[in-house]
JSON list of C-alpha atoms in Angstrom, two decimals:
[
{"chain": "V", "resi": 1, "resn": "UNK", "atom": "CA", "xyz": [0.00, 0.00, 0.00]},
{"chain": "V", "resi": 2, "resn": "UNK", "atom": "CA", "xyz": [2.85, 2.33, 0.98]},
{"chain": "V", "resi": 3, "resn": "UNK", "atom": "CA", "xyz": [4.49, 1.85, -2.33]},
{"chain": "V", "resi": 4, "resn": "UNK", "atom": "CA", "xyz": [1.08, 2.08, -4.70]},
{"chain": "V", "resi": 5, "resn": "UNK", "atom": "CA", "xyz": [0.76, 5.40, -3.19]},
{"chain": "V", "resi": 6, "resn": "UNK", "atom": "CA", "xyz": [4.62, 6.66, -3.36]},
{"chain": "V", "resi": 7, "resn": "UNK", "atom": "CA", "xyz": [4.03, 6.10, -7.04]},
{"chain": "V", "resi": 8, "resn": "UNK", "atom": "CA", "xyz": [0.80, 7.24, -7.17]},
{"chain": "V", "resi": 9, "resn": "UNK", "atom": "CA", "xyz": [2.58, 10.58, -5.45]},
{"chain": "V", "resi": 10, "resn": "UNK", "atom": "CA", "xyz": [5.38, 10.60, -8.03]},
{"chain": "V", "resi": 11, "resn": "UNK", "atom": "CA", "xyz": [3.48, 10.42, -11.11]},
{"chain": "V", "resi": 12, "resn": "UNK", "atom": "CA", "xyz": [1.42, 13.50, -9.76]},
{"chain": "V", "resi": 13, "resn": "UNK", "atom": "CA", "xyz": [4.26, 15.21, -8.99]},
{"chain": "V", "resi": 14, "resn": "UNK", "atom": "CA", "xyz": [5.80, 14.74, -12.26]},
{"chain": "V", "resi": 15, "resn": "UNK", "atom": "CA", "xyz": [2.75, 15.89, -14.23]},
{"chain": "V", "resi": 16, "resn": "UNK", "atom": "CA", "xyz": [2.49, 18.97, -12.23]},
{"chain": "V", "resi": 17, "resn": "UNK", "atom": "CA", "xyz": [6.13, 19.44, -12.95]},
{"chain": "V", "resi": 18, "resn": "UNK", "atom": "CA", "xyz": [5.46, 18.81, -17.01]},
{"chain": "V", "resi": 19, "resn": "UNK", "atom": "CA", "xyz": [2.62, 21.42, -16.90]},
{"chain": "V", "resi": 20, "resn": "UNK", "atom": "CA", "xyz": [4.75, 24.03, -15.14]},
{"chain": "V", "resi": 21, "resn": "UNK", "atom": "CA", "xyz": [7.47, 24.03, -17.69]},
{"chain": "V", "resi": 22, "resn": "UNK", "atom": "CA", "xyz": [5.26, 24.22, -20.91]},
{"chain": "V", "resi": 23, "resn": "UNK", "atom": "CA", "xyz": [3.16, 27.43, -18.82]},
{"chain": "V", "resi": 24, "resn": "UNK", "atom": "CA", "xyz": [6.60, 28.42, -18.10]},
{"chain": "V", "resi": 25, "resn": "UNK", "atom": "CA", "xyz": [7.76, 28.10, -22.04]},
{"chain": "V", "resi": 26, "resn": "UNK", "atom": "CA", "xyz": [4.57, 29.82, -23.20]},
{"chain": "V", "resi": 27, "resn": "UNK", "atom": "CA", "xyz": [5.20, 32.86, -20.73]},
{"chain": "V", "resi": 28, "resn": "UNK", "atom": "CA", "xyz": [8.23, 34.57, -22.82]},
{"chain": "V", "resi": 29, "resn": "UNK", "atom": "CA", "xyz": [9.24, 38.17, -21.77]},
{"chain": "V", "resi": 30, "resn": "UNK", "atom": "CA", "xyz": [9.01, 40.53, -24.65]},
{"chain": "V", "resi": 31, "resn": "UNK", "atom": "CA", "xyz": [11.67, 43.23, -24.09]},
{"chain": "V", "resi": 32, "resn": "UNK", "atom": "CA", "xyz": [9.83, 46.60, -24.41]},
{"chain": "V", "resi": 33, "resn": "UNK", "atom": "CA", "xyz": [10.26, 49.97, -22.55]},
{"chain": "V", "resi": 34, "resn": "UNK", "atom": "CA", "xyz": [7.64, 49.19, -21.32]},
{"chain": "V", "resi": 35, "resn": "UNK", "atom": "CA", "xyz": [7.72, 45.64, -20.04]},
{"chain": "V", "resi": 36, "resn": "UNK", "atom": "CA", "xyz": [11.25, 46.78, -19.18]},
{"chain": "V", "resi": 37, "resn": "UNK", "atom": "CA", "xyz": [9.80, 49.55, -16.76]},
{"chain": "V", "resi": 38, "resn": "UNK", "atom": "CA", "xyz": [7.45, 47.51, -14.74]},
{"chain": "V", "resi": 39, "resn": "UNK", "atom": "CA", "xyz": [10.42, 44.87, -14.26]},
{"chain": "V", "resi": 40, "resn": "UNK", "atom": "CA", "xyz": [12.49, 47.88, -12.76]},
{"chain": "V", "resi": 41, "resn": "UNK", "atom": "CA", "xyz": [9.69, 49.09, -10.77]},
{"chain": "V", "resi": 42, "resn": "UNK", "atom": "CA", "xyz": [9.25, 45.50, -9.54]},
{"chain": "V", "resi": 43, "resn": "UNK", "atom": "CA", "xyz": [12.37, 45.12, -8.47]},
{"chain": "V", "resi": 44, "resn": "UNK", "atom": "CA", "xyz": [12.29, 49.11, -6.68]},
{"chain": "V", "resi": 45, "resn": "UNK", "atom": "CA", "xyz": [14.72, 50.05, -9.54]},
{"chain": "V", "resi": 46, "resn": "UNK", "atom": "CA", "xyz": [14.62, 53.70, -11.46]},
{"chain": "V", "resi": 47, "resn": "UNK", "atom": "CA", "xyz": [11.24, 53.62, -13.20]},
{"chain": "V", "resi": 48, "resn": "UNK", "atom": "CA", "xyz": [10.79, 57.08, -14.00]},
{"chain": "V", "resi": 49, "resn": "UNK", "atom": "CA", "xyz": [14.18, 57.60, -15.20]},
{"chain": "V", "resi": 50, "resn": "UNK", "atom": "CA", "xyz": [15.44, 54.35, -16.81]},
{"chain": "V", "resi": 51, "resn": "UNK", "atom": "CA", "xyz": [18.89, 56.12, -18.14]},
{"chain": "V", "resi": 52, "resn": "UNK", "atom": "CA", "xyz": [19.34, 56.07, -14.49]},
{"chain": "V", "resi": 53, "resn": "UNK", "atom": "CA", "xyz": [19.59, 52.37, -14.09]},
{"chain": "V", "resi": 54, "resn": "UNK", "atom": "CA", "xyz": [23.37, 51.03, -14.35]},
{"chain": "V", "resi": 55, "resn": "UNK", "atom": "CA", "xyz": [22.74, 47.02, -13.81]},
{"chain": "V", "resi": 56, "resn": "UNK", "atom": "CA", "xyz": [19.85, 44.85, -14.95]},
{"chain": "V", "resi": 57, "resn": "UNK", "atom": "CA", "xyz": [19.12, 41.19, -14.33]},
{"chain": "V", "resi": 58, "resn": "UNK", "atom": "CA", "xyz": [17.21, 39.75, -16.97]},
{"chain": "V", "resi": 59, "resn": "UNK", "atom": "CA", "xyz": [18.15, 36.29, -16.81]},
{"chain": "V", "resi": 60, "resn": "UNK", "atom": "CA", "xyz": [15.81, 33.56, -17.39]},
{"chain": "V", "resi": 61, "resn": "UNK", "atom": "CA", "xyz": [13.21, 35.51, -18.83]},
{"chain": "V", "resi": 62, "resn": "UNK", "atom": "CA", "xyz": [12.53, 33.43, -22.02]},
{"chain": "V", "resi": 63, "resn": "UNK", "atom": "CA", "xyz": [13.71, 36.58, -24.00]},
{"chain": "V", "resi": 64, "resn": "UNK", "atom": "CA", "xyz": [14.43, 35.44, -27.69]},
{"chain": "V", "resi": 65, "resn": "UNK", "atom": "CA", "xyz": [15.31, 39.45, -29.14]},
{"chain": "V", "resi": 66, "resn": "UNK", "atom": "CA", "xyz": [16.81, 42.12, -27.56]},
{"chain": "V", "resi": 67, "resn": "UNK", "atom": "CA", "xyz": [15.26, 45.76, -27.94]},
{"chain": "V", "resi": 68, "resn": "UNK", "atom": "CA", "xyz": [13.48, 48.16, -25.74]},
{"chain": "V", "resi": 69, "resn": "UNK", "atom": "CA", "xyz": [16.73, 49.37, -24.31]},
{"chain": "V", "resi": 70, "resn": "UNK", "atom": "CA", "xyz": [16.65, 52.72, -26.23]},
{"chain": "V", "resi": 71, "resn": "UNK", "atom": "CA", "xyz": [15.88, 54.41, -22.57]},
{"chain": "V", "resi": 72, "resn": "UNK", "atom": "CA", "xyz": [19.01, 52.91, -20.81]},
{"chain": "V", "resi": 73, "resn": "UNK", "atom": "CA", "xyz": [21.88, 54.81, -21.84]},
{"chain": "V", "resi": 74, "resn": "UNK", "atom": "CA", "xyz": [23.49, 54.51, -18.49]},
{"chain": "V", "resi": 75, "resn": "UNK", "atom": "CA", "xyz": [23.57, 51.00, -18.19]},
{"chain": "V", "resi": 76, "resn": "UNK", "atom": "CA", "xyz": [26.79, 49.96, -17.71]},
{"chain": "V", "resi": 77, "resn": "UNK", "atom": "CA", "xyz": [25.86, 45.31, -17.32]},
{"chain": "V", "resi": 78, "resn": "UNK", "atom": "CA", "xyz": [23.32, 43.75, -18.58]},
{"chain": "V", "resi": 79, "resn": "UNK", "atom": "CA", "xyz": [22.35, 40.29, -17.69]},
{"chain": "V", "resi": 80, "resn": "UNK", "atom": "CA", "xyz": [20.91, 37.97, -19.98]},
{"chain": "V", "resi": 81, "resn": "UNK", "atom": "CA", "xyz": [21.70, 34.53, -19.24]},
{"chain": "V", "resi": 82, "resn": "UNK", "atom": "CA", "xyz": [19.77, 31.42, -19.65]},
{"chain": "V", "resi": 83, "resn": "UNK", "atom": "CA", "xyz": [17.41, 32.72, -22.55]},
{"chain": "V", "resi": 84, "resn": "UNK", "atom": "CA", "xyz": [16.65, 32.07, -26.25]},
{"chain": "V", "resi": 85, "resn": "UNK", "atom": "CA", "xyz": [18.46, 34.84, -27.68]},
{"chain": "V", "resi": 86, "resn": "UNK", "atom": "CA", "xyz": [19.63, 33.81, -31.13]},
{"chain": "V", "resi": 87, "resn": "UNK", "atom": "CA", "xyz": [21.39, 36.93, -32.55]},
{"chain": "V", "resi": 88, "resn": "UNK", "atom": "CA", "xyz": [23.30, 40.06, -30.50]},
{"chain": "V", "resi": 89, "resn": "UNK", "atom": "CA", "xyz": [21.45, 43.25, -31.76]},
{"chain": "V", "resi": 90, "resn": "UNK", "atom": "CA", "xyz": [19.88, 46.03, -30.14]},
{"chain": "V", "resi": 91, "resn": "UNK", "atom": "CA", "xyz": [22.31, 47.19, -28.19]},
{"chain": "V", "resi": 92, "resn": "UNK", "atom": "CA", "xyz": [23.21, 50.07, -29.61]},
{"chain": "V", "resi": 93, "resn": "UNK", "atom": "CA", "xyz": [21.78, 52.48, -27.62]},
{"chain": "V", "resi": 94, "resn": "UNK", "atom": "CA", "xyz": [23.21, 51.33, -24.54]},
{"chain": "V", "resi": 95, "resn": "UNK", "atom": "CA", "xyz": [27.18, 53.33, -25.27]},
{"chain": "V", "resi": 96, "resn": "UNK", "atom": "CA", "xyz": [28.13, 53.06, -22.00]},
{"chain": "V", "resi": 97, "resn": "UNK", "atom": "CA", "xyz": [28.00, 49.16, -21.58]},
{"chain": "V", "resi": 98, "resn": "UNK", "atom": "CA", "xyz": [30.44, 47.63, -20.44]},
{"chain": "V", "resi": 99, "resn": "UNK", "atom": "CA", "xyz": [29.77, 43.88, -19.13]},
{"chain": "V", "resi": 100, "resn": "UNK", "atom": "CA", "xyz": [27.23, 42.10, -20.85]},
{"chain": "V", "resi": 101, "resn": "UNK", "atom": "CA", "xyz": [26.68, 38.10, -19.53]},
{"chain": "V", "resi": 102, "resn": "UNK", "atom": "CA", "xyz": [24.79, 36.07, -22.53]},
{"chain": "V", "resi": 103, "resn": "UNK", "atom": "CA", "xyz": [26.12, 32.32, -21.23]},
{"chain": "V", "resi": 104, "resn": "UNK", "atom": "CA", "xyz": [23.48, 29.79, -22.51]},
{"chain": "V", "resi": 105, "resn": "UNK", "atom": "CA", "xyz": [21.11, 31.14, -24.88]},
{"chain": "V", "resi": 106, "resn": "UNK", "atom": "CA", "xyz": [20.65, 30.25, -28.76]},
{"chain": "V", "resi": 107, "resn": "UNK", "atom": "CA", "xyz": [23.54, 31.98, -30.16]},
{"chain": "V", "resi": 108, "resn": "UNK", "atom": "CA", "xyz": [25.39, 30.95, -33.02]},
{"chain": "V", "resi": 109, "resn": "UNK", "atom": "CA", "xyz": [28.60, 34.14, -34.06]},
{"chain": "V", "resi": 110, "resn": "UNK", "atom": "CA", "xyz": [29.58, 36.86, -32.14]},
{"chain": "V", "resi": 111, "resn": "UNK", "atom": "CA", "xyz": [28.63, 39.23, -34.80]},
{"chain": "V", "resi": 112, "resn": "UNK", "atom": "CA", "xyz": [26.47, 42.53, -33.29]},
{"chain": "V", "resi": 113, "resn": "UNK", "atom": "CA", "xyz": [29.77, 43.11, -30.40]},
{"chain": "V", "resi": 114, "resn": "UNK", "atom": "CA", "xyz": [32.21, 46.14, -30.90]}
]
């Protein structure tokens, strides 16, 4: 009886598990200025003034494209490990950049860095 229901237990578990990770792969975060200022405000960063933010985390976000980052010229890293970005663009408004992490995402050259 024990063991019927530690199975029972582990086949819930892992079907709970299977339905978390396809919500979590249909919740992608669209980099926007938007979307971008409600993550700073959400994590009591500058949300008025986004030029005034020097780090953001954005790791794990599902992000496939990088844009929306026209507002942060002061931002000096940028974290966006462990997404699906493909190709490095979009960064050219952020000038004063100066550590960007991209470890494990989708990309195939190093073209887009200067």
């Amino acid at each position: 009886w024990p063991k019927q229901r530690l199975k029972r237990e582990r086949r819930e578990a892992l079907k709970w598990r299977t339905r978390g990770e396809a919500t979590r792969a249909n919740m992608a975060f669209e980099m926007s200025t938007e979307s971008l200022r409600k993550h700073c405000r959400k994590l009591n960063l500058y949300s008025s003034r986004l030029d005034l933010n020097e780090i953001l985390h954005l790791q794990c976000k599902g992000i496939t494209k990088i844009q929306g980052l026209e507002e942060f010229t002061g931002l000096t890293t940028l974290y966006l490990e462990s997404n699906a970005i493909s190709d490095i663009e979009g960064l050219e408004p952020v000038l004063k950049l100066t550590s960007l992490y991209l470890a494990k995402n989708f990309l195939s050259s190093t073209v887009g860095l200067s």
